[in-house]
mmCIF file of C-alpha atoms in Angstrom:
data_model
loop_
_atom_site.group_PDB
_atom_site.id
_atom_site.type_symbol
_atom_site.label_atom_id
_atom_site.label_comp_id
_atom_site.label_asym_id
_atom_site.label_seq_id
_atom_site.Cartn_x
_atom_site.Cartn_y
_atom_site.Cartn_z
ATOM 1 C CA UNK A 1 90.652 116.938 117.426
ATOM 2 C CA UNK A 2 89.059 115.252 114.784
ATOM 3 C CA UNK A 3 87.312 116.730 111.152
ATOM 4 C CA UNK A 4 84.604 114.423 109.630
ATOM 5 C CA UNK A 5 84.296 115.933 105.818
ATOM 6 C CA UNK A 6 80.772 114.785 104.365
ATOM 7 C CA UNK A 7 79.897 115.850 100.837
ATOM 8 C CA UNK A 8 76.095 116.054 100.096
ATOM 9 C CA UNK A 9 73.130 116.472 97.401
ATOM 10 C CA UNK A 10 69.848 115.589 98.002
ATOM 11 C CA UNK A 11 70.287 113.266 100.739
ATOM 12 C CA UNK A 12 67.088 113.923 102.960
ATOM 13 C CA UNK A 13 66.073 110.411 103.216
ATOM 14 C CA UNK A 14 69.199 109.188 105.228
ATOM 15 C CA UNK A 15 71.047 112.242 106.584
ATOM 16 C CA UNK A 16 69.500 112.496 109.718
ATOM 17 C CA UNK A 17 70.025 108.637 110.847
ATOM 18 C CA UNK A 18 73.744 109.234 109.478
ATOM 19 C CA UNK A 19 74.281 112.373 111.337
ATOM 20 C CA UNK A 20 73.522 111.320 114.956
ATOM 21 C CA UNK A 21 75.585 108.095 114.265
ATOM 22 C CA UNK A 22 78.663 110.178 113.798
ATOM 23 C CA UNK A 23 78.013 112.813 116.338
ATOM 24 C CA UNK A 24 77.420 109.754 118.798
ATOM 25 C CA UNK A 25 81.697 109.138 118.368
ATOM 26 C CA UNK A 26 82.967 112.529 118.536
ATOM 27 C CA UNK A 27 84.130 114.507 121.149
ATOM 28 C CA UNK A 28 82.631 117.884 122.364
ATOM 29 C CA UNK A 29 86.198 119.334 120.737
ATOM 30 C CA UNK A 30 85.748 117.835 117.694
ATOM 31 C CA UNK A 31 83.592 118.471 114.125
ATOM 32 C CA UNK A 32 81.477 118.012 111.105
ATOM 33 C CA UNK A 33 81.742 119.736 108.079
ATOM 34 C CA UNK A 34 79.544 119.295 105.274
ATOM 35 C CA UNK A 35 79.563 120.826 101.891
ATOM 36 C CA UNK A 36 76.128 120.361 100.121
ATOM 37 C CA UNK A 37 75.994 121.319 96.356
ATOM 38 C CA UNK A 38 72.381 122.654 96.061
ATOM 39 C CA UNK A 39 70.406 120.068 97.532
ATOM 40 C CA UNK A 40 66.781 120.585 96.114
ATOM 41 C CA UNK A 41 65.292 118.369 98.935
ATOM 42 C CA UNK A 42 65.201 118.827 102.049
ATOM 43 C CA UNK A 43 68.701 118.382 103.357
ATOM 44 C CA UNK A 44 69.927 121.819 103.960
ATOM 45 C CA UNK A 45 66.843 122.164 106.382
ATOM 46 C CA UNK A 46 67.513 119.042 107.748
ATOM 47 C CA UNK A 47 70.715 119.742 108.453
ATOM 48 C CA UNK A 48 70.435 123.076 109.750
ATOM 49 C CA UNK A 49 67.966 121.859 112.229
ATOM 50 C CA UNK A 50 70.421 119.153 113.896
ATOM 51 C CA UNK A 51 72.859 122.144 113.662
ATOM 52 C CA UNK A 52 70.206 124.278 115.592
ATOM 53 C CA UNK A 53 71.327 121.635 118.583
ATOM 54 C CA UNK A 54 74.487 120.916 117.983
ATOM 55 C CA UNK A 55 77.324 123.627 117.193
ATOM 56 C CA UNK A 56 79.761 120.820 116.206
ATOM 57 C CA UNK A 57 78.511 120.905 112.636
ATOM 58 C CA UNK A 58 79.987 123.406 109.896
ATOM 59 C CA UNK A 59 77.675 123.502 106.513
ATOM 60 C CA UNK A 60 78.983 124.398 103.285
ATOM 61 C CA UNK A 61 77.791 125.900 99.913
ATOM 62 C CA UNK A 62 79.538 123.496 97.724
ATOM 63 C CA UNK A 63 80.843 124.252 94.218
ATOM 64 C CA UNK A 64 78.640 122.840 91.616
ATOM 65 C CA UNK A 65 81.582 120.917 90.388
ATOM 66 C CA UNK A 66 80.780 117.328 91.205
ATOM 67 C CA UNK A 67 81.892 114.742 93.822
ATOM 68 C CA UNK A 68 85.414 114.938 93.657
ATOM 69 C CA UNK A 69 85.221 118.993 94.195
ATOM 70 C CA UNK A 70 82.177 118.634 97.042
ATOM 71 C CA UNK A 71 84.330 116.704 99.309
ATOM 72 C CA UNK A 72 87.742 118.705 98.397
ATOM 73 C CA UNK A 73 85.449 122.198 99.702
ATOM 74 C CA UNK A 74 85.099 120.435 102.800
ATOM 75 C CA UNK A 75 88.595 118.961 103.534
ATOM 76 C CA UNK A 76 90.328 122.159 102.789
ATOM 77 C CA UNK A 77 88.449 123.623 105.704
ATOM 78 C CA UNK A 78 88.975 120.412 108.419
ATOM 79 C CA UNK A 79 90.961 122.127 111.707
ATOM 80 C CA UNK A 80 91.761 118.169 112.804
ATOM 81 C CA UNK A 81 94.836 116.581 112.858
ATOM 82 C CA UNK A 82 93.025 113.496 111.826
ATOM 83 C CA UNK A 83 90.332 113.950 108.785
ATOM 84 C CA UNK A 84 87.447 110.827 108.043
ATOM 85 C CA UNK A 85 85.719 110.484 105.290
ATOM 86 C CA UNK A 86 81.637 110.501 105.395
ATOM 87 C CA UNK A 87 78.783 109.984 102.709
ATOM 88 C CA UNK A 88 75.131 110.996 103.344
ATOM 89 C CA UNK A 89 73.572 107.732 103.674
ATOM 90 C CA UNK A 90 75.641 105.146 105.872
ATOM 91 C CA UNK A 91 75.732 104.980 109.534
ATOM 92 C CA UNK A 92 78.393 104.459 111.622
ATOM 93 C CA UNK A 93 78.751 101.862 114.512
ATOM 94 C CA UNK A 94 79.052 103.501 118.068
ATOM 95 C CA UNK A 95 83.224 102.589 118.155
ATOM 96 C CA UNK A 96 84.107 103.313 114.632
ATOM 97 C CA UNK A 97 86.501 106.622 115.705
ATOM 98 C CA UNK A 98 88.151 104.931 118.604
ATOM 99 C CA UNK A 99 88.940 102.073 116.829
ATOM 100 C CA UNK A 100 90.803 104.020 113.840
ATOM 101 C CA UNK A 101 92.307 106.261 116.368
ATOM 102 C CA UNK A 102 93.746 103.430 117.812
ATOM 103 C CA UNK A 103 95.961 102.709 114.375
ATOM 104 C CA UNK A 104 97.382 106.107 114.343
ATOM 105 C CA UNK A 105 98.770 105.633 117.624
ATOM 106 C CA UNK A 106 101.371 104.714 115.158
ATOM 107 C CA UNK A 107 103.153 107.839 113.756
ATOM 108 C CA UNK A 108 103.686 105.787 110.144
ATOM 109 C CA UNK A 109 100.301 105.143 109.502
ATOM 110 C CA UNK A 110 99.281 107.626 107.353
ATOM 111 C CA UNK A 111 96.177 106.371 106.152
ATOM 112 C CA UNK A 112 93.138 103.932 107.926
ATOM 113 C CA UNK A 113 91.074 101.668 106.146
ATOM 114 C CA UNK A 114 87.994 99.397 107.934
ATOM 115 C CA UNK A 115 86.207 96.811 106.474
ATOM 116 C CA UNK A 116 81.737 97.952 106.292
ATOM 117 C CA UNK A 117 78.590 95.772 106.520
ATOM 118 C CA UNK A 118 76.986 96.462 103.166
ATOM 119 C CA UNK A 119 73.306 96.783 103.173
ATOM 120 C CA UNK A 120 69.788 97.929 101.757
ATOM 121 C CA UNK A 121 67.899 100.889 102.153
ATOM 122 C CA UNK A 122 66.469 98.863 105.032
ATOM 123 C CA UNK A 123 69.253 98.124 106.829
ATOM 124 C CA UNK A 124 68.893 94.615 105.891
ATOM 125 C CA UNK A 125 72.588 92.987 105.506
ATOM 126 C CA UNK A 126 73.436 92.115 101.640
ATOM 127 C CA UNK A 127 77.412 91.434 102.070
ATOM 128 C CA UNK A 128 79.224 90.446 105.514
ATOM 129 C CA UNK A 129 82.212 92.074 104.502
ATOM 130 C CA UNK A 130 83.194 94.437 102.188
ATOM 131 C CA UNK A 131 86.564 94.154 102.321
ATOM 132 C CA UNK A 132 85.314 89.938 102.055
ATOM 133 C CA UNK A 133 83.459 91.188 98.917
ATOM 134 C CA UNK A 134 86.395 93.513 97.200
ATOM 135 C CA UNK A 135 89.097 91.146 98.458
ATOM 136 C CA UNK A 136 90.803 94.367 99.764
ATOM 137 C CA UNK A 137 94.137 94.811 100.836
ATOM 138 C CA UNK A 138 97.497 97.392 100.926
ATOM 139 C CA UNK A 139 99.499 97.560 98.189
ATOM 140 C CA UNK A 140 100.617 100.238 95.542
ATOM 141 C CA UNK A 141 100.321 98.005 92.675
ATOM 142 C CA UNK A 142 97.658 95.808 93.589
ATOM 143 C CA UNK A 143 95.384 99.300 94.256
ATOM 144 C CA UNK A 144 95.541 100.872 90.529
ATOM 145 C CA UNK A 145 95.009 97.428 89.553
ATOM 146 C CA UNK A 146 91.314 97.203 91.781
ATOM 147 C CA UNK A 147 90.851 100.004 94.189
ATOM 148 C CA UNK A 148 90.357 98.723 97.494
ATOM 149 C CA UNK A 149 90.209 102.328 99.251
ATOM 150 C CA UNK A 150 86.130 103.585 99.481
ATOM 151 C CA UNK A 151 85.944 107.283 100.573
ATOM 152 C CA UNK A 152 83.313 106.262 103.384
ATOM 153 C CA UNK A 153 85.686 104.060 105.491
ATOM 154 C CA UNK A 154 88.940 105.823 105.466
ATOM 155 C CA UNK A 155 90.592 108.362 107.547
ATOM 156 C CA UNK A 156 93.804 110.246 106.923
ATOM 157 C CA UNK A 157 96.071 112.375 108.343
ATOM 158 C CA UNK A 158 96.065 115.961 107.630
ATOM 159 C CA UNK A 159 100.037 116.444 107.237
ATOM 160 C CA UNK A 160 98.995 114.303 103.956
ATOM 161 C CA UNK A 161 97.280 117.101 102.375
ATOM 162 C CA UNK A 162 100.387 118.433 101.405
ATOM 163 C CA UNK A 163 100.561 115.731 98.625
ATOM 164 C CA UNK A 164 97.067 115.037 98.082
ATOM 165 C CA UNK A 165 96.127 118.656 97.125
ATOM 166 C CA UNK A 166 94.834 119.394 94.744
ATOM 167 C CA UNK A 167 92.819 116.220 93.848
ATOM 168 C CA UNK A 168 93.345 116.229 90.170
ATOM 169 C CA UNK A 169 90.250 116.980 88.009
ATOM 170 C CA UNK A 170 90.384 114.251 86.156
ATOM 171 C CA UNK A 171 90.856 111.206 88.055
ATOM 172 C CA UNK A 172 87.723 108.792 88.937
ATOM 173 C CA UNK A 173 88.203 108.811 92.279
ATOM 174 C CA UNK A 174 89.461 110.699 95.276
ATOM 175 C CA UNK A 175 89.660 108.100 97.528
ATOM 176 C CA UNK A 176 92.043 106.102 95.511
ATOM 177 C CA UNK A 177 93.818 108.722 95.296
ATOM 178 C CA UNK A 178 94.120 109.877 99.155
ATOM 179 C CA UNK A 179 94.723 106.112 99.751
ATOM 180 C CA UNK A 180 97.760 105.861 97.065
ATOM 181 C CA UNK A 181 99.788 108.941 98.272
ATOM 182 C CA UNK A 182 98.972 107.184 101.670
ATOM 183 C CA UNK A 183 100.741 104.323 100.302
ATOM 184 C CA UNK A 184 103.806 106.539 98.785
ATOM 185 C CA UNK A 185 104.400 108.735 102.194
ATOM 186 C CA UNK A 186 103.813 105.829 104.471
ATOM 187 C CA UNK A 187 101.594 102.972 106.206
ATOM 188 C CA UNK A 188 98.203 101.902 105.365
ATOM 189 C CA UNK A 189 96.262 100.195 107.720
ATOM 190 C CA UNK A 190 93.623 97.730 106.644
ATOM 191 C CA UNK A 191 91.534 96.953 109.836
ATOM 192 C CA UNK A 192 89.313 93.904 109.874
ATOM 193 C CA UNK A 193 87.158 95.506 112.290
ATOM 194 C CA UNK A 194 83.242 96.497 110.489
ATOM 195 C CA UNK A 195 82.729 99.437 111.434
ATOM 196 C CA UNK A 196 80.339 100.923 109.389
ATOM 197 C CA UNK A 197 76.625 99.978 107.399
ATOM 198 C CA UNK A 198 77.511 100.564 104.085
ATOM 199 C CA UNK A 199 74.282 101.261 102.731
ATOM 200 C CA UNK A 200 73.015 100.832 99.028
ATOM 201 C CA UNK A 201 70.096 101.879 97.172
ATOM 202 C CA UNK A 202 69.023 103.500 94.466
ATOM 203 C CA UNK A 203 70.325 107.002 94.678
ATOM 204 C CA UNK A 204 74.103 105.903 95.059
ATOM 205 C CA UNK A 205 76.313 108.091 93.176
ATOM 206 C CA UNK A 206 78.485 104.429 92.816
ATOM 207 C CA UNK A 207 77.579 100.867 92.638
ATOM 208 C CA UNK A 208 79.139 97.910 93.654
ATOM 209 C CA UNK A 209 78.495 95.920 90.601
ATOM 210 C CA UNK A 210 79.067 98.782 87.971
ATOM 211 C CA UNK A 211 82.103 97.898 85.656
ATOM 212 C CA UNK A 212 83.322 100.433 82.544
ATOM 213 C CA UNK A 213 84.438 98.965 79.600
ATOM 214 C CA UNK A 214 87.601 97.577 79.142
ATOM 215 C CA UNK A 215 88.569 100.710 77.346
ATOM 216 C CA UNK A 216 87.738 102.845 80.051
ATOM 217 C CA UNK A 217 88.869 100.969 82.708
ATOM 218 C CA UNK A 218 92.756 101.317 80.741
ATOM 219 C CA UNK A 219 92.103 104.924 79.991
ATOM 220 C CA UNK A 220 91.269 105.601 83.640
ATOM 221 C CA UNK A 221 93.914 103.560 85.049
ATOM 222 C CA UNK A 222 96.433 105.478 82.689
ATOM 223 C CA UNK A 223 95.379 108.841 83.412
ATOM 224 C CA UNK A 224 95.742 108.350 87.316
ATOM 225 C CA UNK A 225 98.934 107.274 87.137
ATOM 226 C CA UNK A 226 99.963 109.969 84.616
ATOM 227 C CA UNK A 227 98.828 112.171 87.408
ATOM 228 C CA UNK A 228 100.530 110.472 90.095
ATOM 229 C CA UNK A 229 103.774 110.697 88.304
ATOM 230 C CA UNK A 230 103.642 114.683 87.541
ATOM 231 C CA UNK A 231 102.269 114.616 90.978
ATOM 232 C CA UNK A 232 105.925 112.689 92.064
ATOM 233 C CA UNK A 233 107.622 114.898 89.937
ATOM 234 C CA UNK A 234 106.141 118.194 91.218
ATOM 235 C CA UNK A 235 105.268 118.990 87.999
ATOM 236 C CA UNK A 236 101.442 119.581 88.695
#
């Protein structure tokens, strides 16, 4: 069994498209569970209406707490052994689960990565390759330096919970965080397959060309690994 956790606000203009892509790779045994933090659109009726049809779906009142706490309500409730990552707007290709399942037919892999098409609103095709575009790769060092790990194309087991939780409060970003304890508590695949349209648009809650100061970025970068190391240490 397999848990897809997908973390929503006001994502009516793309959650439909993105919801029968997934539901097209899973299994009958297999689910969906999305925590939406008060929508004001029309996702929550969106939503409910696919779920009207198919009882693979689990929706969520979310926190009100941001991103990082919207996607931790909805992995803390995932019943798979194997947990993926989803945002609202993407959509997935048809062989994106079988070809991620296919890496943790290796009990070391702790944590999958694919590379995404990244495109427009439209669909249109802006980068080839993320993974082209990020120059991504494994690596503990090399992945506080530049995060190569995006929430949207990884999966993870859900023995790594035990280390992950819970996602400190104030890191930038959970994914580079469930990819780094990947790192410490074993393999991390990187596969070169694109499985995914990465879309981007206006509403993003990230961007591809955003950078933070220099300050920042050192600030940030220092306060993750803080956490990491109390997180080592037990501490917190």
């Amino acid at each position: 069994m397999i848990s897809v956790c997908m973390a929503t606000y006001n994502g009516e203009r793309f959650i439909e498209e993105q919801l029968y892509s997934i539901l097209r790779n899973l299994s009958t045994k297999d689910e969906i569970i999305i925590s939406d933090d008060a929508s004001s659109d029309g996702t929550r009726t969106l939503i409910e209406h696919i779920m009207k049809k198919d009882s693979r779906i689990r929706l969520l009142t979310g926190p009100k707490k941001g991103i990082i706490a919207n996607f931790e309500n909805a992995i803390v409730q995932a019943k798979g052994e194997i947990i993926f990552l989803s945002d609202q707007d993407d959509v997935w290709c048809d062989n994106k689960v079988s070809k991620v399942l296919d890496c943790f037919a290796d009990e070391r892999t702790k944590v999958v990565v694919h590379d995404a098409y990244v495109v427009n609103e439209y669909m249109e095709v802006l980068l080839p390759s993320y993974f082209g575009f990020r120059k991504s790769g494994s690596g503990f060092i090399k992945n506080i330096i530049r995060n190569s790990f995006v929430g949207c194309c990884m999966a993870f087991r859900k023995d790594l919970l035990s280390v992950v939780f819970p996602i400190p409060k104030n890191i930038e970003m959970h994914d580079q965080w469930i990819g780094i304890c990947g790192e410490m508590n074993g393999q991390v695949v990187f596969l070169k397959d694109r499985l995914l349209y990465y879309r981007r648009h206006g509403d993003n809650s990230s961007s591809l060309a955003k950078h933070h100061t220099v300050y920042k970025m050192i600030r940030n970068r220092c306060m993750f690994c803080l956490r990491l190391t109390l997180r080592m240490c037990k501490i917190v």
